[in-house]
Amino acid sequence: MTTSDLRRRLLELDVQILEHKRALQELEQTRTAVEQELLATATFPVSTLPSEITAEIFIHSSPPINSAHSFAPPLTVAPLSLMGVCRAWRDIVLATPTLWSTLLIAIHRIPDEMASKSDLVASFIEQWLARAGDCPLSLVVDNSMNNDVLDPSMVIRLREIIHRHSHRLQYLELDSLHEVGELGLASTEFPLLQHATLALVPDGLSVFRNAPRLNVLHLPGGIFHTSNLALPWLQLTKYEGMIRNLDLFIIAPNLAEISCELDQVFSLTTMTTHLCLNSLTITMGSLDTLIEHLTLPSLKFLYVSHAHDYTTLESFLRRSSPPLVTLSIWANEGLLKNWRRTIHHVAGTLENLEIYQPPQTFIYSIFNPYPPANDLHALQSLRTLTLQYVAHLFSPQDLTRFLYSRFGKLRSFKLVWCWDPVLNDYGEFYAGHTANTTRGHLHKLKIAGMDIYLGSFVQNYAAIEDNPAIV
């Protein structure tokens, strides 16, 4: 082929290449158009739900009002985030007042440039609450991470907002606000308010004089003298917070539930009786000082973080003779020493028992098949038994024998080791799966209706049927 023929052939090939590129580009454009048309006509399950169902999902997915405030955005953003997904969701959110009925104002996280413009913040809050329609409101003002005094203009705006919407507030939480006394909480009416939290309580504070439904009070910092806080104490049925003396048990005789921390300098000299309290939870501090001077004849539920002197617990139960149904307590050797005398006073009513860190001797005593030595023998009404943070091994045969002996009443048994028994050479506990093995007996009991949890904090081995680690 001559030189001119070769050049002509190259030209022809270039033309063909251009034509193929043009055709390929047209095919790619056509494919993109078809793909977009397919996406436009695609049906996603969530988009086919009725608006009412979608709204209910949004409501149930909203974070609880008592979630961690310190890590929250400056203003509650759940509805705003949902609005940013698509136009349909935006319309649903705007048409669902309940989504706007909860507002958390984290003052310490509001940008300085915005915080200095109190009118702008107030306008945003008013717009938010207006979208709630006639729904009862839950309002949280959190200044816990800042703990500084607020700008006077911000205090004025907060007071105006609370007073303007006081007739709709059912939950009000003021966290670390030094200016709580300047909000005029005693000079306005709160006809729907049921739950109030005040983290800081200055002496002489008067609040909620006109809150006929207020029954839950949370004072994280407690108060030194209840006489320094003017409240409708008689209508309270639940208290959460610090306790420094027994004034609360005297001034609030209708309390049914208390969850509290005990001050380390707690000091008492007089005996007090509270006739209505049926639930007492001690989350921090020693129980001894409190119950040594307290009588609770209606107590049904007692949860104790720890106690030093179980002789005090025994005398408290003997003196109160309560119809105790649930007891949750941290153990030590003192518990075993006084256990039988202590539990004797509630043996006829106790149905639920939870013990943290039970001593080895106590574990052996529980699973002992002989009644005189069995520390649970007197608890004939026991329905649930929970042993947490167990640090000792025991005979699998004793466990199954105990569960069979309690099958008539005991409906739930939970034992949680501090470590993984399988990973600590205790695999033989679960070896095999025949009717005569421990695992087989546990399976039989579960089939018969007993709820059994046996394992670590993350794994219930009694629920595993085919796990190669324990076969």
GROMACS .gro file of C-alpha atoms in nm:
model
  471
    1MET     CA    1   0.000   0.000   0.000
    2THR     CA    2   0.135   0.336  -0.102
    3THR     CA    3   0.191   0.626   0.135
    4SER     CA    4  -0.113   0.812   0.006
    5ASP     CA    5  -0.329   0.501   0.054
    6LEU     CA    6  -0.214   0.468   0.414
    7ARG     CA    7  -0.296   0.832   0.489
    8ARG     CA    8  -0.640   0.789   0.335
    9ARG     CA    9  -0.697   0.476   0.544
   10LEU     CA   10  -0.605   0.661   0.866
   11LEU     CA   11  -0.852   0.934   0.776
   12GLU     CA   12  -1.128   0.678   0.729
   13LEU     CA   13  -1.051   0.519   1.066
   14ASP     CA   14  -1.058   0.859   1.242
   15VAL     CA   15  -1.400   0.928   1.095
   16GLN     CA   16  -1.530   0.590   1.210
   17ILE     CA   17  -1.390   0.647   1.561
   18LEU     CA   18  -1.565   0.985   1.584
   19GLU     CA   19  -1.891   0.829   1.471
   20HIS     CA   20  -1.863   0.553   1.734
   21LYS     CA   21  -1.779   0.807   2.008
   22ARG     CA   22  -2.082   1.014   1.912
   23ALA     CA   23  -2.302   0.703   1.918
   24LEU     CA   24  -2.159   0.599   2.258
   25GLN     CA   25  -2.226   0.946   2.399
   26GLU     CA   26  -2.585   0.932   2.278
   27LEU     CA   27  -2.629   0.588   2.439
   28GLU     CA   28  -2.491   0.716   2.770
   29GLN     CA   29  -2.728   1.014   2.763
   30THR     CA   30  -3.020   0.786   2.684
   31ARG     CA   31  -2.922   0.553   2.967
   32THR     CA   32  -2.905   0.843   3.215
   33ALA     CA   33  -3.248   0.963   3.110
   34VAL     CA   34  -3.398   0.615   3.150
   35GLU     CA   35  -3.231   0.578   3.493
   36GLN     CA   36  -3.375   0.910   3.611
   37GLU     CA   37  -3.717   0.811   3.485
   38LEU     CA   38  -3.690   0.481   3.671
   39LEU     CA   39  -3.594   0.656   3.997
   40ALA     CA   40  -3.880   0.899   3.953
   41THR     CA   41  -4.129   0.615   3.924
   42ALA     CA   42  -3.972   0.392   4.192
   43THR     CA   43  -4.183   0.321   4.498
   44PHE     CA   44  -4.011   0.310   4.840
   45PRO     CA   45  -4.210   0.146   5.124
   46VAL     CA   46  -4.169   0.443   5.355
   47SER     CA   47  -4.309   0.680   5.096
   48THR     CA   48  -4.627   0.476   5.064
   49LEU     CA   49  -4.720   0.510   5.432
   50PRO     CA   50  -5.015   0.733   5.514
   51SER     CA   51  -4.911   1.069   5.657
   52GLU     CA   52  -5.070   0.981   5.991
   53ILE     CA   53  -4.854   0.668   6.026
   54THR     CA   54  -4.538   0.856   5.930
   55ALA     CA   55  -4.620   1.124   6.186
   56GLU     CA   56  -4.662   0.859   6.458
   57ILE     CA   57  -4.324   0.709   6.368
   58PHE     CA   58  -4.166   1.055   6.397
   59ILE     CA   59  -4.327   1.109   6.737
   60HIS     CA   60  -4.212   0.775   6.879
   61SER     CA   61  -3.861   0.827   6.739
   62SER     CA   62  -3.815   1.163   6.909
   63PRO     CA   63  -3.555   1.167   7.190
   64PRO     CA   64  -3.693   1.164   7.547
   65ILE     CA   65  -3.706   1.491   7.735
   66ASN     CA   66  -3.466   1.362   8.000
   67SER     CA   67  -3.191   1.266   7.753
   68ALA     CA   68  -2.836   1.396   7.804
   69HIS     CA   69  -2.867   1.773   7.783
   70SER     CA   70  -2.499   1.855   7.783
   71PHE     CA   71  -2.443   1.704   7.439
   72ALA     CA   72  -2.758   1.844   7.282
   73PRO     CA   73  -2.754   2.114   7.014
   74PRO     CA   74  -2.842   2.471   7.116
   75LEU     CA   75  -3.207   2.405   7.040
   76THR     CA   76  -3.386   2.075   6.994
   77VAL     CA   77  -3.338   1.981   6.630
   78ALA     CA   78  -3.532   1.657   6.579
   79PRO     CA   79  -3.818   1.822   6.383
   80LEU     CA   80  -3.572   2.039   6.191
   81SER     CA   81  -3.366   1.737   6.084
   82LEU     CA   82  -3.676   1.556   5.962
   83MET     CA   83  -3.787   1.861   5.768
   84GLY     CA   84  -3.461   1.857   5.573
   85VAL     CA   85  -3.515   1.511   5.423
   86CYS     CA   86  -3.778   1.589   5.161
   87ARG     CA   87  -4.077   1.810   5.089
   88ALA     CA   88  -4.327   1.541   5.192
   89TRP     CA   89  -4.163   1.496   5.532
   90ARG     CA   90  -4.143   1.871   5.579
   91ASP     CA   91  -4.518   1.899   5.526
   92ILE     CA   92  -4.583   1.612   5.771
   93VAL     CA   93  -4.359   1.764   6.040
   94LEU     CA   94  -4.519   2.107   6.008
   95ALA     CA   95  -4.863   1.948   6.032
   96THR     CA   96  -4.777   1.749   6.349
   97PRO     CA   97  -4.796   1.978   6.657
   98THR     CA   98  -4.677   1.706   6.897
   99LEU     CA   99  -4.331   1.713   6.738
  100TRP     CA  100  -4.298   2.076   6.846
  101SER     CA  101  -4.433   2.030   7.198
  102THR     CA  102  -4.089   1.960   7.348
  103LEU     CA  103  -3.816   2.222   7.346
  104LEU     CA  104  -3.468   2.197   7.493
  105ILE     CA  105  -3.276   2.524   7.513
  106ALA     CA  106  -2.908   2.447   7.579
  107ILE     CA  107  -2.790   2.798   7.660
  108HIS     CA  108  -2.424   2.701   7.690
  109ARG     CA  109  -2.426   2.580   7.328
  110ILE     CA  110  -2.590   2.882   7.171
  111PRO     CA  111  -2.324   3.068   6.963
  112ASP     CA  112  -2.211   3.395   7.121
  113GLU     CA  113  -2.325   3.600   6.823
  114MET     CA  114  -2.674   3.456   6.858
  115ALA     CA  115  -2.685   3.460   7.240
  116SER     CA  116  -2.617   3.834   7.241
  117LYS     CA  117  -2.937   3.885   7.042
  118SER     CA  118  -3.196   3.776   7.296
  119ASP     CA  119  -3.481   3.900   7.074
  120LEU     CA  120  -3.367   3.665   6.797
  121VAL     CA  121  -3.354   3.368   7.036
  122ALA     CA  122  -3.696   3.458   7.180
  123SER     CA  123  -3.842   3.486   6.830
  124PHE     CA  124  -3.715   3.141   6.738
  125ILE     CA  125  -3.860   2.993   7.059
  126GLU     CA  126  -4.198   3.158   7.001
  127GLN     CA  127  -4.211   3.028   6.646
  128TRP     CA  128  -4.127   2.679   6.768
  129LEU     CA  129  -4.392   2.677   7.040
  130ALA     CA  130  -4.652   2.825   6.805
  131ARG     CA  131  -4.612   2.519   6.584
  132ALA     CA  132  -4.710   2.303   6.885
  133GLY     CA  133  -5.064   2.433   6.855
  134ASP     CA  134  -5.265   2.350   7.167
  135CYS     CA  135  -5.044   2.058   7.279
  136PRO     CA  136  -4.917   2.056   7.639
  137LEU     CA  137  -4.556   2.173   7.645
  138SER     CA  138  -4.231   2.036   7.789
  139LEU     CA  139  -3.963   2.303   7.831
  140VAL     CA  140  -3.601   2.251   7.940
  141VAL     CA  141  -3.361   2.541   7.993
  142ASP     CA  142  -3.012   2.395   8.040
  143ASN     CA  143  -2.717   2.605   8.155
  144SER     CA  144  -2.530   2.322   8.329
  145MET     CA  145  -2.209   2.336   8.125
  146ASN     CA  146  -2.178   2.713   8.145
  147ASN     CA  147  -2.296   2.774   8.502
  148ASP     CA  148  -2.248   3.150   8.458
  149VAL     CA  149  -2.506   3.419   8.518
  150LEU     CA  150  -2.719   3.497   8.217
  151ASP     CA  151  -2.737   3.824   8.035
  152PRO     CA  152  -3.020   4.027   8.196
  153SER     CA  153  -3.200   4.056   7.863
  154MET     CA  154  -3.199   3.675   7.828
  155VAL     CA  155  -3.348   3.639   8.177
  156ILE     CA  156  -3.625   3.883   8.085
  157ARG     CA  157  -3.701   3.692   7.764
  158LEU     CA  158  -3.711   3.358   7.948
  159ARG     CA  159  -3.948   3.501   8.207
  160GLU     CA  160  -4.176   3.635   7.934
  161ILE     CA  161  -4.178   3.302   7.752
  162ILE     CA  162  -4.253   3.099   8.066
  163HIS     CA  163  -4.532   3.335   8.173
  164ARG     CA  164  -4.683   3.349   7.826
  165HIS     CA  165  -4.699   2.970   7.797
  166SER     CA  166  -4.739   2.873   8.164
  167HIS     CA  167  -5.097   2.760   8.106
  168ARG     CA  168  -4.969   2.491   7.865
  169LEU     CA  169  -4.655   2.372   8.047
  170GLN     CA  170  -4.674   2.016   8.180
  171TYR     CA  171  -4.297   1.968   8.227
  172LEU     CA  172  -4.052   2.240   8.327
  173GLU     CA  173  -3.681   2.191   8.391
  174LEU     CA  174  -3.448   2.474   8.487
  175ASP     CA  175  -3.094   2.337   8.504
  176SER     CA  176  -2.820   2.547   8.670
  177LEU     CA  177  -3.004   2.877   8.638
  178HIS     CA  178  -2.880   3.116   8.907
  179GLU     CA  179  -3.162   3.352   8.810
  180VAL     CA  180  -3.447   3.109   8.886
  181GLY     CA  181  -3.572   3.348   9.153
  182GLU     CA  182  -3.610   3.621   8.889
  183LEU     CA  183  -3.845   3.417   8.670
  184GLY     CA  184  -4.153   3.480   8.884
  185LEU     CA  185  -4.255   3.117   8.912
  186ALA     CA  186  -4.486   3.196   9.204
  187SER     CA  187  -4.668   3.483   9.035
  188THR     CA  188  -4.819   3.292   8.744
  189GLU     CA  189  -5.050   2.993   8.707
  190PHE     CA  190  -4.942   2.648   8.590
  191PRO     CA  191  -5.272   2.458   8.556
  192LEU     CA  192  -5.117   2.162   8.367
  193LEU     CA  193  -4.773   2.140   8.528
  194GLN     CA  194  -4.703   1.789   8.662
  195HIS     CA  195  -4.321   1.762   8.674
  196ALA     CA  196  -4.071   2.032   8.775
  197THR     CA  197  -3.691   2.021   8.803
  198LEU     CA  198  -3.489   2.293   8.975
  199ALA     CA  199  -3.114   2.231   8.982
  200LEU     CA  200  -3.038   2.542   9.187
  201VAL     CA  201  -3.260   2.644   9.477
  202PRO     CA  202  -3.166   2.974   9.644
  203ASP     CA  203  -3.282   3.033  10.001
  204GLY     CA  204  -3.623   3.193  10.031
  205LEU     CA  205  -3.739   3.079   9.687
  206SER     CA  206  -4.115   3.061   9.635
  207VAL     CA  207  -4.240   2.867   9.332
  208PHE     CA  208  -4.547   2.701   9.183
  209ARG     CA  209  -4.805   2.835   9.425
  210ASN     CA  210  -5.066   2.796   9.152
  211ALA     CA  211  -4.979   2.452   9.013
  212PRO     CA  212  -5.264   2.224   9.127
  213ARG     CA  213  -5.139   1.920   8.931
  214LEU     CA  214  -4.773   1.935   9.029
  215ASN     CA  215  -4.686   1.598   9.183
  216VAL     CA  216  -4.326   1.525   9.075
  217LEU     CA  217  -4.036   1.736   9.202
  218HIS     CA  218  -3.669   1.688   9.111
  219LEU     CA  219  -3.407   1.880   9.311
  220PRO     CA  220  -3.065   1.741   9.205
  221GLY     CA  221  -2.884   1.965   9.453
  222GLY     CA  222  -3.137   1.916   9.729
  223ILE     CA  223  -3.211   2.177   9.995
  224PHE     CA  224  -3.075   2.222  10.345
  225HIS     CA  225  -3.408   2.322  10.497
  226THR     CA  226  -3.746   2.268  10.332
  227SER     CA  227  -3.871   2.580  10.508
  228ASN     CA  228  -3.646   2.780  10.273
  229LEU     CA  229  -3.846   2.664   9.970
  230ALA     CA  230  -4.214   2.755   9.942
  231LEU     CA  231  -4.379   2.476   9.744
  232PRO     CA  232  -4.713   2.291   9.741
  233TRP     CA  233  -4.549   2.008   9.938
  234LEU     CA  234  -4.875   1.839  10.032
  235GLN     CA  235  -4.962   1.748   9.673
  236LEU     CA  236  -4.625   1.591   9.585
  237THR     CA  237  -4.627   1.215   9.523
  238LYS     CA  238  -4.273   1.170   9.386
  239TYR     CA  239  -3.939   1.327   9.478
  240GLU     CA  240  -3.598   1.289   9.311
  241GLY     CA  241  -3.278   1.451   9.435
  242MET     CA  242  -3.049   1.502   9.731
  243ILE     CA  243  -3.167   1.446  10.088
  244ARG     CA  244  -2.983   1.608  10.378
  245ASN     CA  245  -3.233   1.548  10.660
  246LEU     CA  246  -3.577   1.406  10.729
  247ASP     CA  247  -3.768   1.731  10.673
  248LEU     CA  248  -3.900   1.600  10.342
  249PHE     CA  249  -4.068   1.302  10.511
  250ILE     CA  250  -4.249   1.542  10.744
  251ILE     CA  251  -4.347   1.827  10.514
  252ALA     CA  252  -4.458   1.601  10.222
  253PRO     CA  253  -4.676   1.333  10.385
  254ASN     CA  254  -4.834   1.217  10.057
  255LEU     CA  255  -4.512   1.112   9.886
  256ALA     CA  256  -4.541   0.763   9.739
  257GLU     CA  257  -4.200   0.742   9.571
  258ILE     CA  258  -3.855   0.879   9.656
  259SER     CA  259  -3.535   0.835   9.454
  260CYS     CA  260  -3.249   1.012   9.624
  261GLU     CA  261  -2.884   1.056   9.708
  262LEU     CA  262  -2.789   1.091  10.073
  263ASP     CA  263  -2.557   1.371  10.178
  264GLN     CA  264  -2.232   1.247  10.334
  265VAL     CA  265  -2.279   1.474  10.635
  266PHE     CA  266  -2.627   1.332  10.691
  267SER     CA  267  -2.695   1.353  11.064
  268LEU     CA  268  -3.020   1.268  11.243
  269THR     CA  269  -3.141   1.241  11.599
  270THR     CA  270  -3.521   1.207  11.585
  271MET     CA  271  -3.743   0.921  11.467
  272THR     CA  272  -3.990   0.989  11.182
  273THR     CA  273  -4.277   0.783  11.041
  274HIS     CA  274  -4.409   0.825  10.686
  275LEU     CA  275  -4.736   0.643  10.622
  276CYS     CA  276  -4.769   0.669  10.242
  277LEU     CA  277  -4.424   0.597  10.096
  278ASN     CA  278  -4.424   0.269   9.902
  279SER     CA  279  -4.103   0.302   9.696
  280LEU     CA  280  -3.759   0.412   9.818
  281THR     CA  281  -3.447   0.419   9.598
  282ILE     CA  282  -3.107   0.516   9.739
  283THR     CA  283  -2.876   0.584   9.443
  284MET     CA  284  -2.578   0.710   9.643
  285GLY     CA  285  -2.482   0.724  10.007
  286SER     CA  286  -2.528   0.487  10.298
  287LEU     CA  287  -2.875   0.364  10.378
  288ASP     CA  288  -2.796   0.311  10.744
  289THR     CA  289  -2.821   0.668  10.871
  290LEU     CA  290  -3.156   0.720  10.699
  291ILE     CA  291  -3.343   0.407  10.798
  292GLU     CA  292  -3.208   0.413  11.153
  293HIS     CA  293  -3.445   0.703  11.220
  294LEU     CA  294  -3.725   0.618  10.977
  295THR     CA  295  -4.034   0.397  10.986
  296LEU     CA  296  -4.212   0.315  10.659
  297PRO     CA  297  -4.511   0.084  10.719
  298SER     CA  298  -4.634   0.103  10.356
  299LEU     CA  299  -4.302   0.033  10.181
  300LYS     CA  300  -4.330  -0.214   9.892
  301PHE     CA  301  -4.016  -0.143   9.689
  302LEU     CA  302  -3.667  -0.087   9.830
  303TYR     CA  303  -3.363  -0.030   9.606
  304VAL     CA  304  -3.031   0.034   9.782
  305SER     CA  305  -2.696   0.114   9.621
  306HIS     CA  306  -2.505  -0.008   9.926
  307ALA     CA  307  -2.534  -0.040  10.301
  308HIS     CA  308  -2.273  -0.075  10.573
  309ASP     CA  309  -2.466  -0.207  10.871
  310TYR     CA  310  -2.727  -0.468  10.789
  311THR     CA  311  -2.827  -0.478  11.153
  312THR     CA  312  -2.984  -0.138  11.084
  313LEU     CA  313  -3.178  -0.285  10.791
  314GLU     CA  314  -3.304  -0.568  11.010
  315SER     CA  315  -3.425  -0.332  11.281
  316PHE     CA  316  -3.586  -0.107  11.018
  317LEU     CA  317  -3.786  -0.395  10.868
  318ARG     CA  318  -3.882  -0.521  11.212
  319ARG     CA  319  -3.998  -0.176  11.319
  320SER     CA  320  -4.182  -0.094  10.992
  321SER     CA  321  -4.330  -0.439  10.917
  322PRO     CA  322  -4.379  -0.328  10.554
  323PRO     CA  323  -4.554  -0.534  10.283
  324LEU     CA  324  -4.225  -0.540  10.092
  325VAL     CA  325  -4.258  -0.690   9.744
  326THR     CA  326  -3.923  -0.598   9.585
  327LEU     CA  327  -3.579  -0.575   9.744
  328SER     CA  328  -3.266  -0.477   9.548
  329ILE     CA  329  -2.949  -0.447   9.750
  330TRP     CA  330  -2.567  -0.460   9.730
  331ALA     CA  331  -2.423  -0.733   9.948
  332ASN     CA  332  -2.125  -0.780  10.173
  333GLU     CA  333  -2.032  -1.029  10.444
  334GLY     CA  334  -2.249  -0.836  10.687
  335LEU     CA  335  -2.554  -0.925  10.478
  336LEU     CA  336  -2.494  -1.299  10.517
  337LYS     CA  337  -2.440  -1.262  10.890
  338ASN     CA  338  -2.778  -1.092  10.943
  339TRP     CA  339  -2.965  -1.226  10.639
  340ARG     CA  340  -3.202  -1.471  10.802
  341ARG     CA  341  -3.308  -1.231  11.075
  342THR     CA  342  -3.348  -0.953  10.817
  343ILE     CA  343  -3.546  -1.144  10.557
  344HIS     CA  344  -3.771  -1.304  10.818
  345HIS     CA  345  -3.964  -0.977  10.855
  346VAL     CA  346  -4.071  -0.968  10.486
  347ALA     CA  347  -4.069  -1.340  10.406
  348GLY     CA  348  -4.445  -1.353  10.356
  349THR     CA  349  -4.465  -1.074  10.097
  350LEU     CA  350  -4.131  -1.061   9.911
  351GLU     CA  351  -4.170  -1.162   9.545
  352ASN     CA  352  -3.867  -1.004   9.375
  353LEU     CA  353  -3.512  -1.022   9.510
  354GLU     CA  354  -3.203  -0.870   9.346
  355ILE     CA  355  -2.860  -0.897   9.507
  356TYR     CA  356  -2.542  -0.736   9.373
  357GLN     CA  357  -2.202  -0.892   9.448
  358PRO     CA  358  -2.332  -1.180   9.660
  359PRO     CA  359  -2.051  -1.341   9.866
  360GLN     CA  360  -1.946  -1.696   9.783
  361THR     CA  361  -2.086  -1.829  10.110
  362PHE     CA  362  -2.420  -1.669  10.027
  363ILE     CA  363  -2.426  -1.832   9.681
  364TYR     CA  364  -2.354  -2.171   9.835
  365SER     CA  365  -2.627  -2.116  10.092
  366ILE     CA  366  -2.885  -2.028   9.825
  367PHE     CA  367  -2.820  -2.344   9.624
  368ASN     CA  368  -2.797  -2.566   9.930
  369PRO     CA  369  -3.068  -2.833   9.892
  370TYR     CA  370  -3.125  -2.866  10.266
  371PRO     CA  371  -3.389  -2.617  10.394
  372PRO     CA  372  -3.232  -2.538  10.735
  373ALA     CA  373  -2.922  -2.405  10.559
  374ASN     CA  374  -3.097  -2.251  10.260
  375ASP     CA  375  -3.110  -1.873  10.294
  376LEU     CA  376  -3.408  -1.851  10.058
  377HIS     CA  377  -3.615  -2.124  10.219
  378ALA     CA  378  -3.832  -1.873  10.405
  379LEU     CA  379  -3.919  -1.683  10.085
  380GLN     CA  380  -4.201  -1.904   9.966
  381SER     CA  381  -4.360  -1.625   9.756
  382LEU     CA  382  -4.043  -1.547   9.559
  383ARG     CA  383  -4.115  -1.510   9.186
  384THR     CA  384  -3.798  -1.346   9.050
  385LEU     CA  385  -3.439  -1.388   9.170
  386THR     CA  386  -3.151  -1.186   9.024
  387LEU     CA  387  -2.785  -1.224   9.122
  388GLN     CA  388  -2.559  -0.959   8.968
  389TYR     CA  389  -2.178  -0.930   8.957
  390VAL     CA  390  -2.127  -1.289   9.073
  391ALA     CA  391  -1.755  -1.362   9.116
  392HIS     CA  392  -1.766  -1.730   9.209
  393LEU     CA  393  -1.830  -2.067   9.047
  394PHE     CA  394  -2.065  -2.328   9.187
  395SER     CA  395  -2.196  -2.673   9.112
  396PRO     CA  396  -2.420  -2.691   8.801
  397GLN     CA  397  -2.608  -2.975   8.967
  398ASP     CA  398  -2.688  -2.755   9.266
  399LEU     CA  399  -2.821  -2.485   9.033
  400THR     CA  400  -3.055  -2.714   8.842
  401ARG     CA  401  -3.169  -2.878   9.166
  402PHE     CA  402  -3.247  -2.534   9.308
  403LEU     CA  403  -3.443  -2.426   8.998
  404TYR     CA  404  -3.650  -2.745   8.998
  405SER     CA  405  -3.727  -2.704   9.368
  406ARG     CA  406  -3.851  -2.350   9.302
  407PHE     CA  407  -4.036  -2.419   8.979
  408GLY     CA  408  -4.381  -2.390   9.133
  409LYS     CA  409  -4.334  -2.021   9.221
  410LEU     CA  410  -4.012  -1.890   9.068
  411ARG     CA  411  -4.081  -1.756   8.719
  412SER     CA  412  -3.758  -1.569   8.649
  413PHE     CA  413  -3.396  -1.645   8.742
  414LYS     CA  414  -3.100  -1.431   8.637
  415LEU     CA  415  -2.735  -1.484   8.728
  416VAL     CA  416  -2.469  -1.257   8.578
  417TRP     CA  417  -2.101  -1.329   8.631
  418CYS     CA  418  -1.838  -1.055   8.643
  419TRP     CA  419  -1.655  -1.243   8.370
  420ASP     CA  420  -1.740  -1.483   8.091
  421PRO     CA  421  -1.763  -1.835   8.240
  422VAL     CA  422  -1.712  -1.997   7.899
  423LEU     CA  423  -1.390  -1.807   7.834
  424ASN     CA  424  -1.262  -1.892   8.181
  425ASP     CA  425  -1.252  -2.272   8.157
  426TYR     CA  426  -1.611  -2.319   8.270
  427GLY     CA  427  -1.737  -2.453   7.941
  428GLU     CA  428  -1.826  -2.787   8.098
  429PHE     CA  429  -2.111  -2.604   8.271
  430TYR     CA  430  -2.290  -2.605   7.936
  431ALA     CA  431  -2.136  -2.914   7.780
  432GLY     CA  432  -2.369  -3.130   7.575
  433HIS     CA  433  -2.738  -3.092   7.514
  434THR     CA  434  -2.905  -3.407   7.639
  435ALA     CA  435  -3.188  -3.434   7.887
  436ASN     CA  436  -2.943  -3.516   8.167
  437THR     CA  437  -2.698  -3.229   8.112
  438THR     CA  438  -2.721  -2.890   8.281
  439ARG     CA  439  -2.792  -2.736   7.945
  440GLY     CA  440  -3.067  -2.987   7.883
  441HIS     CA  441  -3.228  -2.916   8.220
  442LEU     CA  442  -3.216  -2.540   8.160
  443HIS     CA  443  -3.378  -2.590   7.821
  444LYS     CA  444  -3.652  -2.801   7.979
  445LEU     CA  445  -3.721  -2.536   8.243
  446LYS     CA  446  -3.735  -2.261   7.981
  447ILE     CA  447  -3.978  -2.461   7.770
  448ALA     CA  448  -4.193  -2.505   8.081
  449GLY     CA  449  -4.216  -2.127   8.123
  450MET     CA  450  -3.926  -2.020   8.346
  451ASP     CA  451  -3.733  -1.717   8.220
  452ILE     CA  452  -3.361  -1.793   8.270
  453TYR     CA  453  -3.059  -1.569   8.214
  454LEU     CA  454  -2.724  -1.729   8.287
  455GLY     CA  455  -2.402  -1.576   8.161
  456SER     CA  456  -2.212  -1.249   8.130
  457PHE     CA  457  -2.329  -0.891   8.088
  458VAL     CA  458  -2.342  -0.931   7.710
  459GLN     CA  459  -2.433  -1.296   7.658
  460ASN     CA  460  -2.710  -1.516   7.791
  461TYR     CA  461  -2.582  -1.869   7.743
  462ALA     CA  462  -2.907  -2.019   7.862
  463ALA     CA  463  -3.067  -1.880   7.545
  464ILE     CA  464  -2.813  -2.039   7.309
  465GLU     CA  465  -2.915  -2.363   7.141
  466ASP     CA  466  -2.626  -2.430   6.904
  467ASN     CA  467  -2.315  -2.234   6.995
  468PRO     CA  468  -1.990  -2.409   6.906
  469ALA     CA  469  -1.819  -2.229   7.193
  470ILE     CA  470  -2.021  -2.417   7.450
  471VAL     CA  471  -2.107  -2.747   7.285
   0.00000   0.00000   0.00000
